[in-house]
XYZ file of N, CA and C in Angstrom:
672
model
N -14.886 -16.157 -12.118
C -14.564 -14.966 -12.906
C -15.742 -14.653 -13.825
N -16.259 -13.414 -13.742
C -17.388 -13.045 -14.584
C -16.918 -12.621 -15.975
N -17.891 -12.347 -16.839
C -17.551 -12.000 -18.232
C -16.699 -10.741 -18.311
N -16.998 -9.760 -17.445
C -16.237 -8.513 -17.463
C -14.782 -8.746 -17.070
N -14.588 -9.594 -16.038
C -13.220 -9.918 -15.616
C -12.460 -10.618 -16.743
N -13.119 -11.558 -17.392
C -12.484 -12.290 -18.488
C -12.081 -11.352 -19.622
N -12.952 -10.382 -19.894
C -12.680 -9.422 -20.953
C -11.393 -8.643 -20.669
N -11.297 -8.118 -19.452
C -10.129 -7.294 -19.123
C -8.867 -8.124 -18.911
N -9.019 -9.357 -18.450
C -7.859 -10.229 -18.347
C -7.279 -10.496 -19.740
N -8.157 -10.675 -20.728
C -7.707 -10.906 -22.101
C -6.997 -9.667 -22.652
N -7.529 -8.483 -22.346
C -6.909 -7.244 -22.808
C -5.529 -7.072 -22.180
N -5.427 -7.327 -20.869
C -4.143 -7.190 -20.166
C -3.120 -8.160 -20.738
N -3.561 -9.395 -21.016
C -2.654 -10.391 -21.589
C -2.188 -9.971 -22.975
N -3.119 -9.430 -23.773
C -2.772 -9.004 -25.130
C -1.787 -7.843 -25.121
N -1.925 -6.953 -24.143
C -1.029 -5.806 -24.044
C 0.318 -6.189 -23.442
N 0.365 -7.358 -22.813
C 1.615 -7.807 -22.206
C 2.050 -6.961 -21.022
N 1.095 -6.462 -20.248
C 1.434 -5.612 -19.100
C 2.098 -6.474 -18.025
N 3.354 -6.145 -17.645
C 4.140 -7.052 -16.825
C 4.089 -6.809 -15.317
N 3.537 -5.700 -14.879
C 3.648 -5.331 -13.469
C 2.821 -6.218 -12.549
N 3.196 -6.245 -11.267
C 2.410 -6.994 -10.289
C 1.021 -6.389 -10.157
N 0.029 -7.219 -9.937
C -1.343 -6.723 -9.839
C -2.217 -7.729 -9.107
N -3.351 -7.276 -8.701
C -4.366 -8.156 -8.122
C -5.156 -8.775 -9.272
N -5.371 -10.064 -9.224
C -6.078 -10.757 -10.292
C -7.436 -11.252 -9.807
N -8.364 -11.519 -10.730
C -9.653 -12.081 -10.327
C -9.502 -13.379 -9.552
N -8.518 -14.200 -9.921
C -8.309 -15.467 -9.216
C -7.944 -15.222 -7.755
N -7.123 -14.196 -7.504
C -6.747 -13.856 -6.134
C -7.976 -13.409 -5.337
N -8.810 -12.615 -5.971
C -10.015 -12.122 -5.294
C -10.959 -13.273 -4.975
N -11.156 -14.167 -5.927
C -12.063 -15.296 -5.711
C -11.533 -16.237 -4.628
N -10.213 -16.346 -4.534
C -9.624 -17.199 -3.492
C -9.956 -16.662 -2.100
N -9.861 -15.347 -1.938
C -10.214 -14.742 -0.653
C -11.717 -14.839 -0.417
N -12.491 -14.590 -1.456
C -13.952 -14.625 -1.332
C -14.439 -15.997 -0.891
N -13.746 -17.049 -1.311
C -14.148 -18.409 -0.938
C -14.021 -18.661 0.556
N -13.230 -17.847 1.241
C -13.040 -18.027 2.686
C -14.068 -17.247 3.515
N -14.882 -16.437 2.849
C -15.821 -15.576 3.561
C -17.009 -16.384 4.090
N -17.385 -16.105 5.326
C -18.583 -16.699 5.929
C -19.659 -15.618 6.028
N -20.920 -16.031 6.082
C -22.025 -15.069 6.109
C -22.901 -15.315 7.333
N -23.069 -14.267 8.108
C -23.950 -14.322 9.276
C -25.239 -13.598 8.905
N -26.362 -14.267 9.063
C -27.631 -13.680 8.634
C -28.618 -13.591 9.797
N -29.485 -12.616 9.691
C -30.567 -12.498 10.670
C -31.696 -11.681 10.080
N -32.911 -11.991 10.523
C -34.092 -11.216 10.141
C -34.378 -10.252 11.282
N -34.544 -8.988 10.957
C -34.849 -7.991 11.978
C -36.274 -8.233 12.473
N -36.428 -8.496 13.755
C -37.755 -8.818 14.297
C -38.804 -7.763 13.950
N -39.967 -8.267 13.559
C -41.081 -7.381 13.254
C -41.026 -6.759 11.878
N -40.045 -7.165 11.050
C -39.911 -6.600 9.707
C -39.744 -7.728 8.689
N -39.676 -7.343 7.420
C -39.364 -8.310 6.357
C -37.924 -8.132 5.881
N -37.120 -7.483 6.686
C -35.740 -7.167 6.320
C -34.779 -8.241 6.818
N -33.946 -8.715 5.913
C -32.922 -9.713 6.246
C -31.553 -9.084 6.012
N -30.669 -9.263 6.963
C -29.314 -8.728 6.880
C -28.322 -9.880 6.772
N -27.346 -9.736 5.889
C -26.248 -10.708 5.775
C -24.937 -9.956 5.937
N -24.062 -10.488 6.764
C -22.761 -9.865 7.024
C -21.665 -10.793 6.508
N -20.807 -10.274 5.634
C -19.692 -11.050 5.068
C -18.482 -10.892 5.977
N -17.974 -12.021 6.515
C -16.917 -11.985 7.523
C -15.752 -12.875 7.105
N -14.549 -12.341 7.176
C -13.344 -13.126 6.912
C -13.014 -13.997 8.120
N -12.209 -15.057 7.940
C -11.844 -15.927 9.063
C -11.214 -15.169 10.232
N -10.571 -14.029 9.951
C -9.947 -13.235 11.010
C -10.968 -12.502 11.864
N -12.232 -12.485 11.407
C -13.262 -11.730 12.100
C -13.515 -10.362 11.499
N -12.723 -9.998 10.478
C -12.898 -8.696 9.830
C -14.160 -8.711 8.968
N -15.002 -7.711 9.154
C -16.247 -7.602 8.384
C -15.960 -6.883 7.069
N -16.201 -7.582 5.967
C -15.948 -7.008 4.651
C -17.096 -6.138 4.159
N -18.326 -6.647 4.338
C -19.466 -5.934 3.761
C -20.761 -6.499 4.339
N -21.840 -5.819 4.044
C -23.161 -6.295 4.441
C -24.090 -6.247 3.234
N -25.127 -7.065 3.301
C -26.149 -7.065 2.258
C -27.522 -7.101 2.914
N -28.505 -6.568 2.224
C -29.844 -6.503 2.817
C -30.901 -6.823 1.771
N -31.917 -7.533 2.202
C -33.075 -7.760 1.342
C -34.332 -7.465 2.154
N -35.400 -7.062 1.461
C -36.661 -6.765 2.138
C -37.775 -6.771 1.112
N -38.982 -6.909 1.578
C -40.134 -6.815 0.674
C -41.157 -5.869 1.293
N -41.882 -5.175 0.444
C -42.841 -4.178 0.926
C -44.071 -4.822 1.554
N -44.545 -5.907 0.942
C -45.750 -6.578 1.438
C -45.351 -7.805 2.256
N -45.840 -7.870 3.491
C -45.451 -8.967 4.369
C -45.831 -10.332 3.793
N -46.940 -10.380 3.014
C -47.371 -11.679 2.476
C -46.382 -12.222 1.450
N -45.477 -11.368 0.955
C -44.453 -11.826 0.009
C -43.174 -12.296 0.701
N -43.117 -12.143 2.010
C -41.885 -12.447 2.734
C -41.660 -13.953 2.843
N -40.502 -14.375 2.377
C -40.076 -15.773 2.496
C -38.685 -15.771 3.123
N -38.516 -16.252 4.342
C -37.225 -16.163 5.045
C -36.054 -16.750 4.262
N -36.256 -17.912 3.661
C -35.172 -18.563 2.928
C -34.750 -17.725 1.728
N -35.745 -17.191 1.004
C -35.440 -16.357 -0.151
C -34.767 -15.056 0.287
N -35.232 -14.497 1.398
C -34.633 -13.271 1.916
C -33.170 -13.468 2.274
N -32.853 -14.603 2.896
C -31.466 -14.908 3.250
C -30.619 -15.069 1.997
N -31.140 -15.772 1.006
C -30.393 -15.987 -0.236
C -30.078 -14.665 -0.926
N -31.079 -13.772 -0.974
C -30.877 -12.488 -1.647
C -29.904 -11.608 -0.864
N -30.011 -11.620 0.464
C -29.123 -10.803 1.284
C -27.680 -11.284 1.160
N -27.488 -12.600 1.142
C -26.142 -13.155 0.992
C -25.565 -12.804 -0.375
N -26.402 -12.876 -1.413
C -25.945 -12.539 -2.755
C -25.443 -11.100 -2.815
N -26.199 -10.190 -2.184
C -25.781 -8.783 -2.181
C -24.521 -8.590 -1.338
N -24.436 -9.296 -0.219
C -23.247 -9.196 0.634
C -22.021 -9.743 -0.093
N -22.210 -10.821 -0.859
C -21.087 -11.416 -1.600
C -20.573 -10.437 -2.668
N -21.502 -9.800 -3.387
C -21.083 -8.825 -4.405
C -20.318 -7.660 -3.769
N -20.826 -7.173 -2.643
C -20.156 -6.065 -1.963
C -18.805 -6.511 -1.407
N -18.727 -7.744 -0.915
C -17.475 -8.266 -0.378
C -16.431 -8.397 -1.482
N -16.875 -8.825 -2.662
C -15.941 -8.964 -3.785
C -15.311 -7.608 -4.117
N -16.125 -6.563 -4.164
C -15.603 -5.220 -4.444
C -14.653 -4.768 -3.336
N -14.995 -5.085 -2.093
C -14.131 -4.694 -0.980
C -12.788 -5.412 -1.049
N -12.807 -6.680 -1.444
C -11.559 -7.450 -1.550
C -10.663 -6.842 -2.624
N -11.228 -6.451 -3.748
C -10.437 -5.783 -4.789
C -9.725 -4.555 -4.202
N -10.479 -3.772 -3.430
C -9.917 -2.541 -2.870
C -8.826 -2.854 -1.840
N -9.120 -3.763 -0.917
C -8.162 -4.049 0.156
C -6.918 -4.769 -0.356
N -7.097 -5.699 -1.295
C -5.936 -6.391 -1.859
C -5.099 -5.426 -2.698
N -5.771 -4.495 -3.370
C -5.038 -3.474 -4.123
C -4.220 -2.600 -3.191
N -4.832 -2.220 -2.069
C -4.091 -1.420 -1.095
C -2.894 -2.200 -0.556
N -3.097 -3.472 -0.231
C -2.015 -4.263 0.352
C -0.846 -4.412 -0.627
N -1.153 -4.651 -1.904
C -0.100 -4.774 -2.905
C 0.604 -3.433 -3.108
N -0.170 -2.355 -3.190
C 0.413 -1.035 -3.380
C 1.334 -0.671 -2.215
N 0.901 -0.986 -0.994
C 1.719 -0.679 0.170
C 2.997 -1.508 0.181
N 2.890 -2.777 -0.219
C 4.073 -3.636 -0.266
C 5.086 -3.114 -1.279
N 4.610 -2.690 -2.445
C 5.512 -2.147 -3.468
C 6.151 -0.854 -2.985
N 5.368 -0.033 -2.300
C 5.899 1.214 -1.757
C 6.994 0.941 -0.728
N 6.756 -0.049 0.152
C 7.739 -0.369 1.188
C 9.021 -0.925 0.579
N 8.887 -1.680 -0.517
C 10.083 -2.173 -1.206
C 10.884 -1.006 -1.752
N 10.197 -0.055 -2.409
C 10.891 1.108 -2.961
C 11.579 1.913 -1.859
N 10.854 2.111 -0.751
C 11.424 2.862 0.354
C 12.615 2.128 0.957
N 12.519 0.794 1.007
C 13.613 -0.004 1.557
C 14.871 0.106 0.719
N 14.707 0.050 -0.602
C 15.856 0.184 -1.504
C 16.468 1.567 -1.382
N 15.601 2.573 -1.333
C 16.096 3.940 -1.200
C 16.813 4.121 0.136
N 16.251 3.548 1.192
C 16.875 3.663 2.509
C 18.225 2.979 2.552
N 18.335 1.843 1.880
C 19.613 1.126 1.834
C 20.671 1.956 1.125
N 20.280 2.579 0.025
C 21.219 3.431 -0.708
C 21.654 4.614 0.154
N 20.703 5.203 0.858
C 21.015 6.345 1.705
C 21.966 5.948 2.830
N 21.736 4.792 3.450
C 22.626 4.323 4.520
C 24.033 4.078 3.985
N 24.112 3.565 2.742
C 25.426 3.293 2.149
C 26.200 4.594 1.930
N 25.512 5.612 1.422
C 26.167 6.897 1.196
C 26.633 7.500 2.519
N 25.767 7.431 3.537
C 26.141 7.981 4.838
C 27.320 7.212 5.429
N 27.362 5.898 5.154
C 28.479 5.093 5.636
C 29.779 5.544 4.990
N 29.715 5.826 3.682
C 30.903 6.297 2.964
C 31.392 7.614 3.568
N 30.445 8.509 3.836
C 30.810 9.796 4.422
C 31.479 9.615 5.774
N 30.949 8.672 6.561
C 31.496 8.430 7.891
C 32.902 7.855 7.812
N 33.112 6.892 6.914
C 34.411 6.247 6.769
C 35.459 7.246 6.321
N 35.060 8.202 5.481
C 36.016 9.183 4.980
C 36.486 10.136 6.071
N 35.783 10.152 7.185
C 36.187 10.998 8.302
C 36.274 12.466 7.943
N 35.300 12.944 7.210
C 35.333 14.348 6.789
C 35.164 15.280 7.989
N 35.767 16.461 7.935
C 35.665 17.403 9.050
C 34.216 17.758 9.351
N 33.931 17.993 10.632
C 32.572 18.334 11.046
C 32.082 19.624 10.400
N 33.037 20.505 10.045
C 32.616 21.782 9.466
C 32.019 21.590 8.073
N 32.317 20.436 7.440
C 31.737 20.162 6.134
C 30.384 19.499 6.332
N 29.337 20.181 6.017
C 28.001 19.639 6.252
C 27.182 19.744 4.976
N 26.099 19.003 4.970
C 25.144 19.088 3.871
C 25.752 18.811 2.517
N 25.425 19.661 1.559
C 25.856 19.479 0.173
C 27.376 19.487 0.063
N 28.033 20.346 0.833
C 29.486 20.420 0.757
C 30.124 19.106 1.190
N 29.515 18.465 2.186
C 30.030 17.177 2.644
C 29.916 16.136 1.537
N 28.809 16.148 0.845
C 28.625 15.211 -0.266
C 29.642 15.497 -1.373
N 29.785 16.759 -1.723
C 30.711 17.125 -2.795
C 32.145 16.692 -2.465
N 32.510 16.751 -1.184
C 33.872 16.438 -0.779
C 34.243 14.989 -1.021
N 33.262 14.116 -1.098
C 33.585 12.699 -1.290
C 33.102 12.156 -2.635
N 32.591 13.023 -3.516
C 32.084 12.541 -4.807
C 33.164 11.821 -5.600
N 34.399 12.301 -5.532
C 35.464 11.732 -6.350
C 35.783 10.293 -5.969
N 35.495 9.910 -4.723
C 35.850 8.564 -4.276
C 34.628 7.704 -3.964
N 33.439 8.221 -4.181
C 32.230 7.437 -3.930
C 31.959 6.543 -5.131
N 32.053 5.237 -4.926
C 31.875 4.291 -6.022
C 30.422 3.839 -6.107
N 30.018 3.478 -7.313
C 28.707 2.854 -7.491
C 27.616 3.814 -7.896
N 27.688 5.074 -7.428
C 26.677 6.054 -7.772
C 27.326 7.225 -8.505
N 26.641 7.726 -9.506
C 27.142 8.898 -10.216
C 26.904 10.130 -9.347
N 27.576 11.230 -9.639
C 27.369 12.446 -8.833
C 25.905 12.876 -8.761
N 25.195 12.791 -9.879
C 23.803 13.246 -9.830
C 22.951 12.300 -8.984
N 23.322 10.994 -8.962
C 22.582 10.051 -8.134
C 22.818 10.327 -6.657
N 24.046 10.648 -6.311
C 24.359 11.000 -4.928
C 23.569 12.244 -4.517
N 23.458 13.200 -5.424
C 22.716 14.427 -5.106
C 21.237 14.114 -4.865
N 20.677 13.186 -5.635
C 19.266 12.812 -5.444
C 19.086 12.152 -4.079
N 20.014 11.266 -3.722
C 19.937 10.587 -2.421
C 20.021 11.603 -1.290
N 20.950 12.548 -1.430
C 21.088 13.579 -0.404
C 19.855 14.472 -0.361
N 19.287 14.750 -1.520
C 18.079 15.573 -1.585
C 16.948 14.917 -0.804
N 16.819 13.596 -0.954
C 15.776 12.885 -0.214
C 16.044 12.924 1.290
N 17.309 12.783 1.672
C 17.654 12.833 3.092
C 17.277 14.187 3.692
N 17.608 15.267 2.986
C 17.284 16.602 3.471
C 15.771 16.808 3.538
N 15.063 16.326 2.507
C 13.610 16.479 2.475
C 12.962 15.727 3.626
N 13.419 14.494 3.883
C 12.848 13.705 4.970
C 13.134 14.344 6.320
N 14.324 14.925 6.470
C 14.642 15.620 7.723
C 13.700 16.808 7.935
N 13.430 17.547 6.854
C 12.520 18.691 6.962
C 11.092 18.234 7.277
N 10.682 17.129 6.657
C 9.339 16.602 6.928
C 9.226 16.154 8.386
N 10.287 15.528 8.904
C 10.292 15.116 10.304
C 10.213 16.335 11.231
N 10.940 17.386 10.881
C 10.912 18.609 11.689
C 9.513 19.224 11.692
N 8.865 19.195 10.526
C 7.518 19.746 10.433
C 6.549 18.911 11.255
N 6.711 17.590 11.241
C 5.851 16.734 12.041
C 6.031 17.021 13.532
N 7.278 17.268 13.946
C 7.509 17.616 15.350
C 6.840 18.948 15.693
N 6.843 19.872 14.716
C 6.178 21.158 14.936
C 4.677 20.964 15.123
N 4.096 20.006 14.384
C 2.666 19.718 14.535
C 2.337 19.335 15.983
N 3.285 18.694 16.661
C 3.063 18.210 18.028
C 3.502 19.225 19.085
N 3.900 20.404 18.624
C 4.351 21.425 19.566
C 3.164 22.214 20.124
N 3.447 23.101 21.078
C 2.392 23.931 21.662
C 2.023 25.101 20.757
N 2.882 25.394 19.788
C 2.650 26.550 18.910
C 1.628 26.237 17.831
N 1.721 25.042 17.248
C 0.882 24.716 16.085
C -0.610 24.880 16.355
N -1.143 24.385 17.492
C -2.600 24.487 17.695
C -3.132 25.910 17.760
N -2.275 26.880 18.104
C -2.766 28.260 18.237
C -2.639 29.056 16.943
N -2.075 28.452 15.915
C -2.000 29.124 14.619
C -3.388 29.233 14.001
N -3.602 30.216 13.128
C -4.893 30.295 12.424
C -5.152 29.006 11.636
N -6.420 28.654 11.520
C -6.770 27.408 10.852
C -6.243 27.353 9.427
N -6.335 28.461 8.703
C -5.853 28.469 7.320
C -4.360 28.137 7.250
N -3.590 28.672 8.201
C -2.154 28.395 8.217
C -1.892 26.933 8.577
N -2.663 26.392 9.525
C -2.512 24.974 9.864
C -2.821 24.096 8.660
N -3.855 24.474 7.912
C -4.219 23.704 6.718
C -3.110 23.758 5.675
N -2.511 24.957 5.512
C -1.429 25.086 4.527
C -0.217 24.256 4.928
N 0.118 24.250 6.213
C 1.253 23.452 6.681
C 0.981 21.959 6.509
N -0.252 21.543 6.769
C -0.613 20.128 6.583
C -0.513 19.734 5.118
N -0.975 20.641 4.229
C -0.872 20.372 2.793
C 0.592 20.312 2.369
N 1.415 21.183 2.955
C 2.847 21.165 2.645
C 3.474 19.839 3.052
N 3.105 19.339 4.245
C 3.657 18.070 4.724
C 3.246 16.907 3.822
N 1.993 16.910 3.373
C 1.535 15.857 2.462
C 2.287 15.917 1.137
N 2.486 17.143 0.621
C 3.217 17.305 -0.642
C 4.659 16.830 -0.498
N 5.259 17.070 0.659
C 6.619 16.600 0.901
C 6.680 15.079 0.877
N 5.617 14.447 1.387
C 5.565 12.989 1.357
C 5.506 12.448 -0.063
N 4.705 13.108 -0.920
C 4.619 12.702 -2.329
C 5.970 12.902 -3.009
N 6.596 14.044 -2.743
C 7.912 14.365 -3.310
C 8.939 13.313 -2.871
N 8.912 12.948 -1.588
C 9.852 11.950 -1.063
C 9.643 10.598 -1.728
N 8.387 10.231 -1.970
C 8.087 8.951 -2.615
C 8.633 8.916 -4.044
N 8.516 10.037 -4.754
C 9.051 10.111 -6.126
C 10.566 9.962 -6.108
N 11.217 10.640 -5.168
C 12.666 10.500 -5.049
C 13.047 9.067 -4.705
N 12.248 8.420 -3.856
C 12.520 7.031 -3.494
C 12.451 6.125 -4.720
N 11.485 6.380 -5.593
C 11.373 5.588 -6.820
C 12.592 5.811 -7.710
N 13.056 7.048 -7.784
C 14.245 7.327 -8.598
C 15.468 6.620 -8.023
N 15.628 6.689 -6.705
C 16.780 6.057 -6.063
C 16.730 4.550 -6.238
N 15.512 3.976 -6.148
C 15.373 2.534 -6.302
C 15.803 2.067 -7.689
N 15.744 2.974 -8.663
C 16.134 2.625 -10.035
C 17.631 2.774 -10.267
N 18.349 3.409 -9.310
C 19.798 3.535 -9.451
C 20.457 2.184 -9.237
N 21.627 1.989 -9.830
C 22.350 0.749 -9.583
C 22.914 0.780 -8.173
N 22.998 -0.389 -7.475
C 23.499 -0.411 -6.110
C 25.008 -0.210 -6.032
N 25.461 0.197 -4.876
C 26.881 0.388 -4.660
C 27.615 -0.939 -4.708
N 28.695 -1.095 -5.508
C 29.450 -2.349 -5.547
C 29.916 -2.742 -4.155
N 29.784 -4.032 -3.862
C 30.217 -4.548 -2.571
C 29.131 -4.526 -1.522
N 28.004 -3.837 -1.797
C 26.926 -3.828 -0.831
C 26.064 -5.064 -1.012
N 25.196 -5.330 -0.029
C 24.310 -6.493 -0.124
C 23.381 -6.359 -1.313
N 22.946 -5.123 -1.597
C 22.060 -4.916 -2.758
C 22.775 -5.299 -4.051
N 24.058 -4.966 -4.145
C 24.798 -5.278 -5.364
C 24.908 -6.781 -5.547
N 25.183 -7.492 -4.478
C 25.296 -8.937 -4.585
C 24.001 -9.592 -4.978
N 22.903 -9.033 -4.455
C 21.603 -9.638 -4.740
C 21.182 -9.416 -6.177
N 21.732 -8.365 -6.813
C 21.280 -8.033 -8.174
C 22.063 -8.759 -9.231
N 23.124 -9.460 -8.858
C 23.954 -10.125 -9.856
C 23.330 -11.448 -10.280
């Protein structure tokens, strides 16, 4: 851990920030597993070092060179190239581990939201509501007997279901024969709309994940 890492670790500890995060110790643990493949480019003073994880994934590369051939020392060139590759690999590990943690947290939120949505749909199915009652009216018809979620929470869950259905429909339209012949500006606007729907859905998922689980469900048992 360098001085800068120590500084910010102390600040984070002082602030008492509780959320999951990537730490310098985690990064250094991965960095310790990195191997370096080096080679001198024939006919030059350039040395290349490639930082490789045990899986074979290339994290980064480093390069050293000297302008005057009489200054070229192969051992020194390898050392400098590895040093640069290690620094670049460390930065890459921060980025990739951050992505992996962020994706895991997102999947947890989506999983909780999906569980809540399945529970609500199960309630609707058990109630055997008439087929003519659809969408919002179907939800309203069972609000009085839906346990565990308040009416506004049920509306948020239903809102996410409707939004996801619309996003799925738009994605199917992207794969249709009509979409490619639309003007480019319109295709760009539809793509931007689909991305915005994804952000909107993620926000709703976070809200749903914060709702209390339905009594009697597996989520409720796990939270006790």
